[in-house]
mmCIF file of C-alpha atoms in Angstrom:
data_model
loop_
_atom_site.group_PDB
_atom_site.id
_atom_site.type_symbol
_atom_site.label_atom_id
_atom_site.label_comp_id
_atom_site.label_asym_id
_atom_site.label_seq_id
_atom_site.Cartn_x
_atom_site.Cartn_y
_atom_site.Cartn_z
ATOM 1 C CA MET A 1 117.363 81.380 120.020
ATOM 2 C CA ALA A 2 119.860 79.972 117.612
ATOM 3 C CA HIS A 3 119.489 80.105 113.878
ATOM 4 C CA ALA A 4 121.509 78.806 111.004
ATOM 5 C CA THR A 5 123.502 81.572 109.390
ATOM 6 C CA SER A 6 123.190 80.091 105.921
ATOM 7 C CA SER A 7 121.017 77.476 104.362
ATOM 8 C CA ASP A 8 122.192 73.928 103.909
ATOM 9 C CA ALA A 9 121.623 74.274 100.182
ATOM 10 C CA GLU A 10 124.485 76.782 99.969
ATOM 11 C CA HIS A 11 126.909 74.111 101.045
ATOM 12 C CA LYS A 12 125.720 71.760 98.306
ATOM 13 C CA HIS A 13 127.381 73.868 95.621
ATOM 14 C CA THR A 14 130.650 72.305 94.619
ATOM 15 C CA ALA A 15 133.862 73.912 93.404
ATOM 16 C CA LYS A 16 133.113 72.445 89.977
ATOM 17 C CA GLN A 17 129.789 74.314 89.841
ATOM 18 C CA TYR A 18 131.470 77.587 90.802
ATOM 19 C CA ILE A 19 134.048 77.094 88.046
ATOM 20 C CA GLN A 20 131.304 76.285 85.526
ATOM 21 C CA ILE A 21 129.509 79.521 86.395
ATOM 22 C CA ALA A 22 132.805 81.415 86.046
ATOM 23 C CA VAL A 23 133.378 79.924 82.581
ATOM 24 C CA ILE A 24 129.850 80.913 81.506
ATOM 25 C CA LEU A 25 130.385 84.464 82.829
ATOM 26 C CA ALA A 26 133.716 84.759 81.005
ATOM 27 C CA ALA A 27 132.222 83.409 77.766
ATOM 28 C CA ILE A 28 129.314 85.856 77.877
ATOM 29 C CA THR A 29 131.709 88.741 78.559
ATOM 30 C CA LEU A 30 133.881 87.697 75.610
ATOM 31 C CA PHE A 31 130.823 87.577 73.358
ATOM 32 C CA GLU A 32 129.685 91.011 74.623
ATOM 33 C CA VAL A 33 133.046 92.497 73.693
ATOM 34 C CA ILE A 34 133.144 90.954 70.196
ATOM 35 C CA TYR A 35 129.480 91.618 69.379
ATOM 36 C CA PRO A 36 129.627 95.461 69.018
ATOM 37 C CA TYR A 37 132.415 95.175 66.451
ATOM 38 C CA ALA A 38 130.650 92.336 64.600
ATOM 39 C CA THR A 39 127.378 94.276 64.323
ATOM 40 C CA ASN A 40 129.102 97.180 62.588
ATOM 41 C CA SER A 41 129.647 95.036 59.512
ATOM 42 C CA ILE A 42 126.396 93.044 59.666
ATOM 43 C CA VAL A 43 123.403 95.375 59.182
ATOM 44 C CA ALA A 44 120.866 92.652 59.999
ATOM 45 C CA LEU A 45 122.156 92.555 63.583
ATOM 46 C CA HIS A 46 121.657 96.283 64.277
ATOM 47 C CA GLY A 47 118.118 95.813 65.587
ATOM 48 C CA PHE A 48 119.210 93.233 68.126
ATOM 49 C CA TYR A 49 121.996 95.335 69.623
ATOM 50 C CA TYR A 50 120.332 96.802 72.720
ATOM 51 C CA PRO A 51 117.992 93.857 73.509
ATOM 52 C CA LEU A 52 120.696 91.209 73.175
ATOM 53 C CA LEU A 53 123.316 93.013 75.253
ATOM 54 C CA GLY A 54 120.663 93.928 77.823
ATOM 55 C CA ILE A 55 119.527 90.311 78.150
ATOM 56 C CA LEU A 56 123.102 89.008 78.388
ATOM 57 C CA SER A 57 123.837 91.550 81.096
ATOM 58 C CA LEU A 58 120.794 90.394 83.058
ATOM 59 C CA VAL A 59 121.820 86.736 82.622
ATOM 60 C CA LYS A 60 125.237 87.517 84.134
ATOM 61 C CA PHE A 61 123.603 89.599 86.879
ATOM 62 C CA PHE A 62 121.272 86.804 87.964
ATOM 63 C CA LEU A 63 123.940 84.088 87.645
ATOM 64 C CA VAL A 64 126.102 85.926 90.177
ATOM 65 C CA VAL A 65 123.168 86.829 92.439
ATOM 66 C CA ASN A 66 121.708 83.311 92.419
ATOM 67 C CA PHE A 67 124.842 81.161 92.526
ATOM 68 C CA TYR A 68 127.574 83.283 94.128
ATOM 69 C CA MET A 69 125.340 85.292 96.454
ATOM 70 C CA HIS A 70 123.138 82.201 96.971
ATOM 71 C CA LEU A 71 119.938 84.217 96.710
ATOM 72 C CA ARG A 72 118.029 81.304 95.187
ATOM 73 C CA ASP A 73 118.801 79.193 98.292
ATOM 74 C CA ASP A 74 117.979 81.970 100.733
ATOM 75 C CA VAL A 75 114.804 82.645 102.680
ATOM 76 C CA LEU A 76 111.903 84.576 101.132
ATOM 77 C CA LEU A 77 112.516 87.631 103.321
ATOM 78 C CA ILE A 78 115.992 88.150 101.839
ATOM 79 C CA LYS A 79 114.585 87.846 98.313
ATOM 80 C CA GLN A 80 111.882 90.386 99.145
ATOM 81 C CA ILE A 81 114.430 92.856 100.504
ATOM 82 C CA PHE A 82 116.703 92.534 97.478
ATOM 83 C CA PHE A 83 113.956 92.738 94.886
ATOM 84 C CA SER A 84 112.288 95.706 96.622
ATOM 85 C CA GLY A 85 115.489 97.705 96.093
ATOM 86 C CA LEU A 86 115.881 96.407 92.563
ATOM 87 C CA ILE A 87 112.265 97.192 91.639
ATOM 88 C CA VAL A 88 112.569 100.756 92.958
ATOM 89 C CA ALA A 89 115.745 101.185 90.857
ATOM 90 C CA VAL A 90 114.008 99.838 87.728
ATOM 91 C CA CYS A 91 110.947 102.075 88.328
ATOM 92 C CA LEU A 92 113.257 105.078 88.636
ATOM 93 C CA TYR A 93 114.914 104.081 85.383
ATOM 94 C CA VAL A 94 111.590 103.725 83.554
ATOM 95 C CA ALA A 95 110.212 106.995 84.998
ATOM 96 C CA LEU A 96 113.249 109.009 83.951
ATOM 97 C CA TYR A 97 113.289 107.299 80.569
ATOM 98 C CA PHE A 98 109.778 108.519 79.862
ATOM 99 C CA LEU A 99 110.446 111.916 81.468
ATOM 100 C CA PHE A 100 113.439 112.704 79.263
ATOM 101 C CA ARG A 101 112.479 110.456 76.314
ATOM 102 C CA ILE A 102 116.137 109.895 75.820
ATOM 103 C CA PHE A 103 118.338 106.881 75.265
ATOM 104 C CA ILE A 104 121.875 106.362 74.077
ATOM 105 C CA MET B 1 125.362 83.430 124.054
ATOM 106 C CA ASP B 2 128.211 83.885 121.637
ATOM 107 C CA SER B 3 128.371 86.011 118.528
ATOM 108 C CA VAL B 4 126.907 83.286 116.312
ATOM 109 C CA GLN B 5 123.913 82.220 118.345
ATOM 110 C CA HIS B 6 122.352 85.628 118.750
ATOM 111 C CA THR B 7 118.667 86.450 119.010
ATOM 112 C CA THR B 8 116.884 87.060 115.735
ATOM 113 C CA THR B 9 113.190 87.279 114.944
ATOM 114 C CA THR B 10 113.731 86.846 111.205
ATOM 115 C CA GLY B 11 115.415 83.458 111.152
ATOM 116 C CA VAL B 12 118.388 85.040 109.381
ATOM 117 C CA ASP B 13 121.702 86.095 110.850
ATOM 118 C CA ASN B 14 121.386 89.786 111.712
ATOM 119 C CA ARG B 15 124.646 90.718 109.961
ATOM 120 C CA LYS B 16 123.580 88.979 106.795
ATOM 121 C CA MET B 17 120.167 90.661 106.983
ATOM 122 C CA ALA B 18 121.821 94.052 107.454
ATOM 123 C CA MET B 19 124.051 93.475 104.436
ATOM 124 C CA TRP B 20 121.072 92.580 102.248
ATOM 125 C CA ILE B 21 119.338 95.796 103.356
ATOM 126 C CA VAL B 22 122.505 97.727 102.457
ATOM 127 C CA ILE B 23 122.545 95.964 99.073
ATOM 128 C CA ALA B 24 118.894 96.877 98.415
ATOM 129 C CA SER B 25 119.604 100.536 99.189
ATOM 130 C CA GLU B 26 122.736 100.430 97.036
ATOM 131 C CA CYS B 27 120.588 99.140 94.153
ATOM 132 C CA MET B 28 118.629 102.387 94.378
ATOM 133 C CA LEU B 29 121.804 104.495 94.639
ATOM 134 C CA PHE B 30 123.440 102.918 91.598
ATOM 135 C CA GLY B 31 120.124 102.853 89.723
ATOM 136 C CA SER B 32 119.888 106.641 90.036
ATOM 137 C CA LEU B 33 123.542 107.136 89.076
ATOM 138 C CA ILE B 34 123.199 104.882 86.012
ATOM 139 C CA ILE B 35 120.065 106.610 84.706
ATOM 140 C CA ASN B 36 121.700 109.988 85.328
ATOM 141 C CA TYR B 37 124.665 108.858 83.230
ATOM 142 C CA ILE B 38 122.414 107.612 80.423
ATOM 143 C CA VAL B 39 120.516 110.908 80.287
ATOM 144 C CA GLN B 40 123.678 113.029 80.284
ATOM 145 C CA ALA B 41 125.534 110.812 77.791
ATOM 146 C CA ALA B 42 122.560 110.837 75.409
ATOM 147 C CA ARG B 43 122.429 114.646 75.556
ATOM 148 C CA VAL B 44 126.136 114.959 74.773
ATOM 149 C CA MET B 45 125.805 112.445 71.910
ATOM 150 C CA LYS B 46 123.354 114.838 70.224
ATOM 151 C CA LEU B 47 125.639 117.858 70.516
ATOM 152 C CA GLU B 48 127.621 119.008 67.512
ATOM 153 C CA GLY B 49 130.689 121.207 67.376
ATOM 154 C CA ILE B 50 134.421 121.296 67.762
ATOM 155 C CA GLY B 51 135.717 120.220 71.140
ATOM 156 C CA VAL B 52 132.660 118.263 72.222
ATOM 157 C CA ILE B 53 133.947 115.012 73.711
ATOM 158 C CA LYS B 54 131.414 112.248 73.093
ATOM 159 C CA PRO B 55 131.258 108.926 74.958
ATOM 160 C CA SER B 56 131.751 106.912 71.763
ATOM 161 C CA GLN B 57 134.990 108.801 71.021
ATOM 162 C CA ILE B 58 136.623 108.358 74.381
ATOM 163 C CA ILE B 59 135.435 105.060 75.858
ATOM 164 C CA ASN B 60 137.923 102.215 75.447
ATOM 165 C CA VAL B 61 136.024 98.923 75.508
ATOM 166 C CA PRO B 62 138.996 96.487 75.191
ATOM 167 C CA ILE B 63 140.689 97.933 78.293
ATOM 168 C CA THR B 64 137.444 97.911 80.264
ATOM 169 C CA SER B 65 136.705 94.360 79.102
ATOM 170 C CA ALA B 66 139.959 93.244 80.701
ATOM 171 C CA SER B 67 139.077 94.978 83.966
ATOM 172 C CA THR B 68 135.570 93.481 83.838
ATOM 173 C CA PHE B 69 137.073 90.009 83.434
ATOM 174 C CA VAL B 70 139.372 90.653 86.420
ATOM 175 C CA LEU B 71 136.419 91.698 88.594
ATOM 176 C CA LEU B 72 134.372 88.660 87.528
ATOM 177 C CA MET B 73 137.264 86.375 88.444
ATOM 178 C CA SER B 74 137.556 88.126 91.818
ATOM 179 C CA SER B 75 134.002 86.974 92.519
ATOM 180 C CA VAL B 76 135.077 83.384 91.870
ATOM 181 C CA ALA B 77 138.026 83.891 94.231
ATOM 182 C CA MET B 78 135.609 85.256 96.854
ATOM 183 C CA VAL B 79 133.473 82.134 96.585
ATOM 184 C CA PHE B 80 136.525 79.957 97.343
ATOM 185 C CA CYS B 81 137.533 82.338 100.159
ATOM 186 C CA LEU B 82 134.162 81.696 101.821
ATOM 187 C CA LYS B 83 134.482 77.969 101.117
ATOM 188 C CA GLY B 84 137.851 77.981 102.913
ATOM 189 C CA ALA B 85 136.352 79.822 105.903
ATOM 190 C CA ARG B 86 133.417 77.404 106.102
ATOM 191 C CA GLU B 87 135.786 74.437 106.085
ATOM 192 C CA GLY B 88 137.952 76.077 108.749
ATOM 193 C CA ASN B 89 140.900 75.942 106.362
ATOM 194 C CA VAL B 90 142.824 79.070 107.306
ATOM 195 C CA LYS B 91 145.443 78.676 104.581
ATOM 196 C CA SER B 92 142.826 78.438 101.863
ATOM 197 C CA PHE B 93 140.829 81.315 103.350
ATOM 198 C CA ARG B 94 143.894 83.537 103.585
ATOM 199 C CA THR B 95 145.126 82.738 100.063
ATOM 200 C CA TRP B 96 141.761 83.374 98.423
ATOM 201 C CA SER B 97 141.056 86.521 100.450
ATOM 202 C CA PHE B 98 144.398 88.012 99.378
ATOM 203 C CA LEU B 99 143.792 86.903 95.792
ATOM 204 C CA THR B 100 140.337 88.501 95.793
ATOM 205 C CA ALA B 101 141.762 91.724 97.225
ATOM 206 C CA GLY B 102 144.599 91.604 94.676
ATOM 207 C CA LEU B 103 142.187 91.235 91.759
ATOM 208 C CA GLY B 104 140.143 94.111 93.185
ATOM 209 C CA ALA B 105 143.319 96.213 93.353
ATOM 210 C CA ILE B 106 144.102 95.355 89.705
ATOM 211 C CA PHE B 107 140.600 96.486 88.753
ATOM 212 C CA LEU B 108 141.224 99.769 90.572
ATOM 213 C CA GLY B 109 144.521 100.096 88.683
ATOM 214 C CA PHE B 110 142.638 99.812 85.390
ATOM 215 C CA GLN B 111 140.218 102.463 86.607
ATOM 216 C CA VAL B 112 142.999 104.857 87.594
ATOM 217 C CA TYR B 113 144.577 104.328 84.153
ATOM 218 C CA GLU B 114 141.247 104.979 82.422
ATOM 219 C CA PHE B 115 140.573 108.126 84.452
ATOM 220 C CA THR B 116 144.074 109.419 83.694
ATOM 221 C CA VAL B 117 143.679 108.804 79.948
ATOM 222 C CA PHE B 118 140.283 110.526 79.919
ATOM 223 C CA TYR B 119 141.671 113.505 81.808
ATOM 224 C CA LEU B 120 144.639 113.815 79.437
ATOM 225 C CA GLU B 121 142.247 113.670 76.478
ATOM 226 C CA GLY B 122 140.296 116.586 77.944
ATOM 227 C CA LEU B 123 137.423 114.949 79.815
ATOM 228 C CA GLY B 124 137.374 115.936 83.461
ATOM 229 C CA MET B 125 134.800 115.976 86.215
ATOM 230 C CA THR B 126 133.748 119.535 85.289
ATOM 231 C CA THR B 127 134.212 119.422 81.497
ATOM 232 C CA ASN B 128 130.532 118.735 80.830
ATOM 233 C CA THR B 129 127.567 116.914 82.350
ATOM 234 C CA PHE B 130 128.646 113.664 80.663
ATOM 235 C CA GLY B 131 132.030 113.906 82.401
ATOM 236 C CA SER B 132 130.389 114.637 85.748
ATOM 237 C CA ALA B 133 127.967 111.730 85.384
ATOM 238 C CA PHE B 134 130.661 109.315 84.175
ATOM 239 C CA PHE B 135 133.182 110.074 86.921
ATOM 240 C CA THR B 136 130.475 110.106 89.612
ATOM 241 C CA LEU B 137 129.126 106.704 88.571
ATOM 242 C CA THR B 138 132.400 104.880 87.961
ATOM 243 C CA GLY B 139 134.122 106.720 90.828
ATOM 244 C CA THR B 140 131.382 105.687 93.275
ATOM 245 C CA HIS B 141 131.741 102.110 92.110
ATOM 246 C CA GLY B 142 135.531 102.324 92.424
ATOM 247 C CA ALA B 143 135.155 103.624 95.985
ATOM 248 C CA HIS B 144 133.026 100.573 96.781
ATOM 249 C CA VAL B 145 135.715 98.289 95.336
ATOM 250 C CA LEU B 146 138.354 100.079 97.417
ATOM 251 C CA VAL B 147 136.312 99.534 100.587
ATOM 252 C CA GLY B 148 135.984 95.839 99.685
ATOM 253 C CA VAL B 149 139.729 95.512 99.087
ATOM 254 C CA VAL B 150 140.481 97.092 102.488
ATOM 255 C CA ILE B 151 137.997 94.771 104.250
ATOM 256 C CA LEU B 152 139.419 91.659 102.532
ATOM 257 C CA LEU B 153 143.008 92.635 103.305
ATOM 258 C CA THR B 154 142.009 93.283 106.917
ATOM 259 C CA ALA B 155 140.348 89.853 107.137
ATOM 260 C CA GLY B 156 143.371 88.155 105.567
ATOM 261 C CA ILE B 157 145.886 89.895 107.834
ATOM 262 C CA TRP B 158 143.656 89.286 110.850
ATOM 263 C CA SER B 159 143.860 85.530 110.191
ATOM 264 C CA PHE B 160 147.600 85.647 110.972
ATOM 265 C CA TYR B 161 146.871 86.809 114.516
ATOM 266 C CA LYS B 162 143.622 85.049 115.455
ATOM 267 C CA PRO B 163 142.631 81.401 114.934
ATOM 268 C CA LEU B 164 139.901 80.873 112.349
ATOM 269 C CA ASP B 165 136.724 79.478 113.927
ATOM 270 C CA LYS B 166 134.514 78.270 111.089
ATOM 271 C CA ASP B 167 131.267 78.496 113.087
ATOM 272 C CA LYS B 168 132.006 81.933 114.483
ATOM 273 C CA HIS B 169 133.708 83.589 111.523
ATOM 274 C CA SER B 170 132.175 82.110 108.376
ATOM 275 C CA PRO B 171 128.971 84.233 108.732
ATOM 276 C CA VAL B 172 131.173 87.337 108.833
ATOM 277 C CA ILE B 173 133.079 86.220 105.738
ATOM 278 C CA GLU B 174 129.760 85.432 104.060
ATOM 279 C CA THR B 175 128.640 89.022 104.734
ATOM 280 C CA ILE B 176 131.877 90.363 103.233
ATOM 281 C CA GLY B 177 131.318 88.047 100.255
ATOM 282 C CA LEU B 178 127.801 89.391 99.694
ATOM 283 C CA TYR B 179 129.201 92.911 99.552
ATOM 284 C CA TRP B 180 131.938 91.873 97.124
ATOM 285 C CA HIS B 181 129.570 90.011 94.795
ATOM 286 C CA PHE B 182 127.209 92.972 94.808
ATOM 287 C CA VAL B 183 130.043 95.281 93.711
ATOM 288 C CA ASP B 184 130.651 92.777 90.910
ATOM 289 C CA VAL B 185 127.019 92.598 89.724
ATOM 290 C CA ILE B 186 126.747 96.384 89.686
ATOM 291 C CA TRP B 187 129.795 96.502 87.415
ATOM 292 C CA ILE B 188 128.142 93.953 85.112
ATOM 293 C CA LEU B 189 125.323 96.466 84.563
ATOM 294 C CA ILE B 190 127.660 99.462 84.324
ATOM 295 C CA PHE B 191 129.817 97.679 81.743
ATOM 296 C CA THR B 192 126.841 97.094 79.451
ATOM 297 C CA LEU B 193 125.035 100.402 79.974
ATOM 298 C CA VAL B 194 128.035 102.720 80.095
ATOM 299 C CA TYR B 195 130.580 101.051 77.842
ATOM 300 C CA LEU B 196 128.856 98.714 75.376
ATOM 301 C CA PHE B 197 125.698 100.716 74.632
ATOM 302 C CA VAL B 198 127.669 103.712 73.338
ATOM 303 C CA LEU B 199 129.186 101.467 70.637
ATOM 304 C CA ALA B 200 125.750 100.788 69.144
ATOM 305 C CA PRO B 201 125.745 100.957 65.338
ATOM 306 C CA LYS B 202 124.075 104.143 64.024
#
């Protein structure tokens, strides 16, 4: 029984789209590097430090997973496998966070 | 039945399926290493006294930002490597696979430099629990990058000796690409949690 090794949707991504994603990733990384130094002088930004950097990190994570690893174009089974591992990792994180009640 | 048209009950190429299972298990591995680092770093941050090396004193964000950028760009190169393989363009495939491996090697160079600086400043694997957690986490990631570099170099060199068959070989390159992108996304999380979070304003 023959099966396609990758979905047709994967092939629809153009080089231009890949470059656009790369530019977005680079821009977010640049912002992440500047932001810690900027917050030191702007007290109003202190409260946003962890949430903002956490969200930006997740944005980069899912951009790579969805567009470069083509997860969004893949079959449901692949998504289930990936997210099962990710959910276990997040649960471990949350459990140990509450166990030690500690954060940087 | 050739290597492409193999039997599968899932509708997905078995090699690709296997790689996704590896990736899911690696999520758990790196998840545990990251939380271990956070716990140990937070404990060290609370310590007082002469000679206590704290993460915020030793971590060099500008250097790591450069290495992060290099690794992100290697993911872009990997995408074009796979594109070349899918189009059956051996020259493009070879160029991008060597470029991806080269960027991975540069990342490893940054890591070796960072480890050397840390060691010279007094932070080793056995200095304290923060040191152990830091070197275990970043060292494990570095080992994954090294494996990826070796695989990509092997694929690139192999293309000199065997003709590139886009139908037969692109699924294999896709599997290598999945591994490489995963190494990249894990570093995205490590960069934020290990390097940027310790710079939080107090």
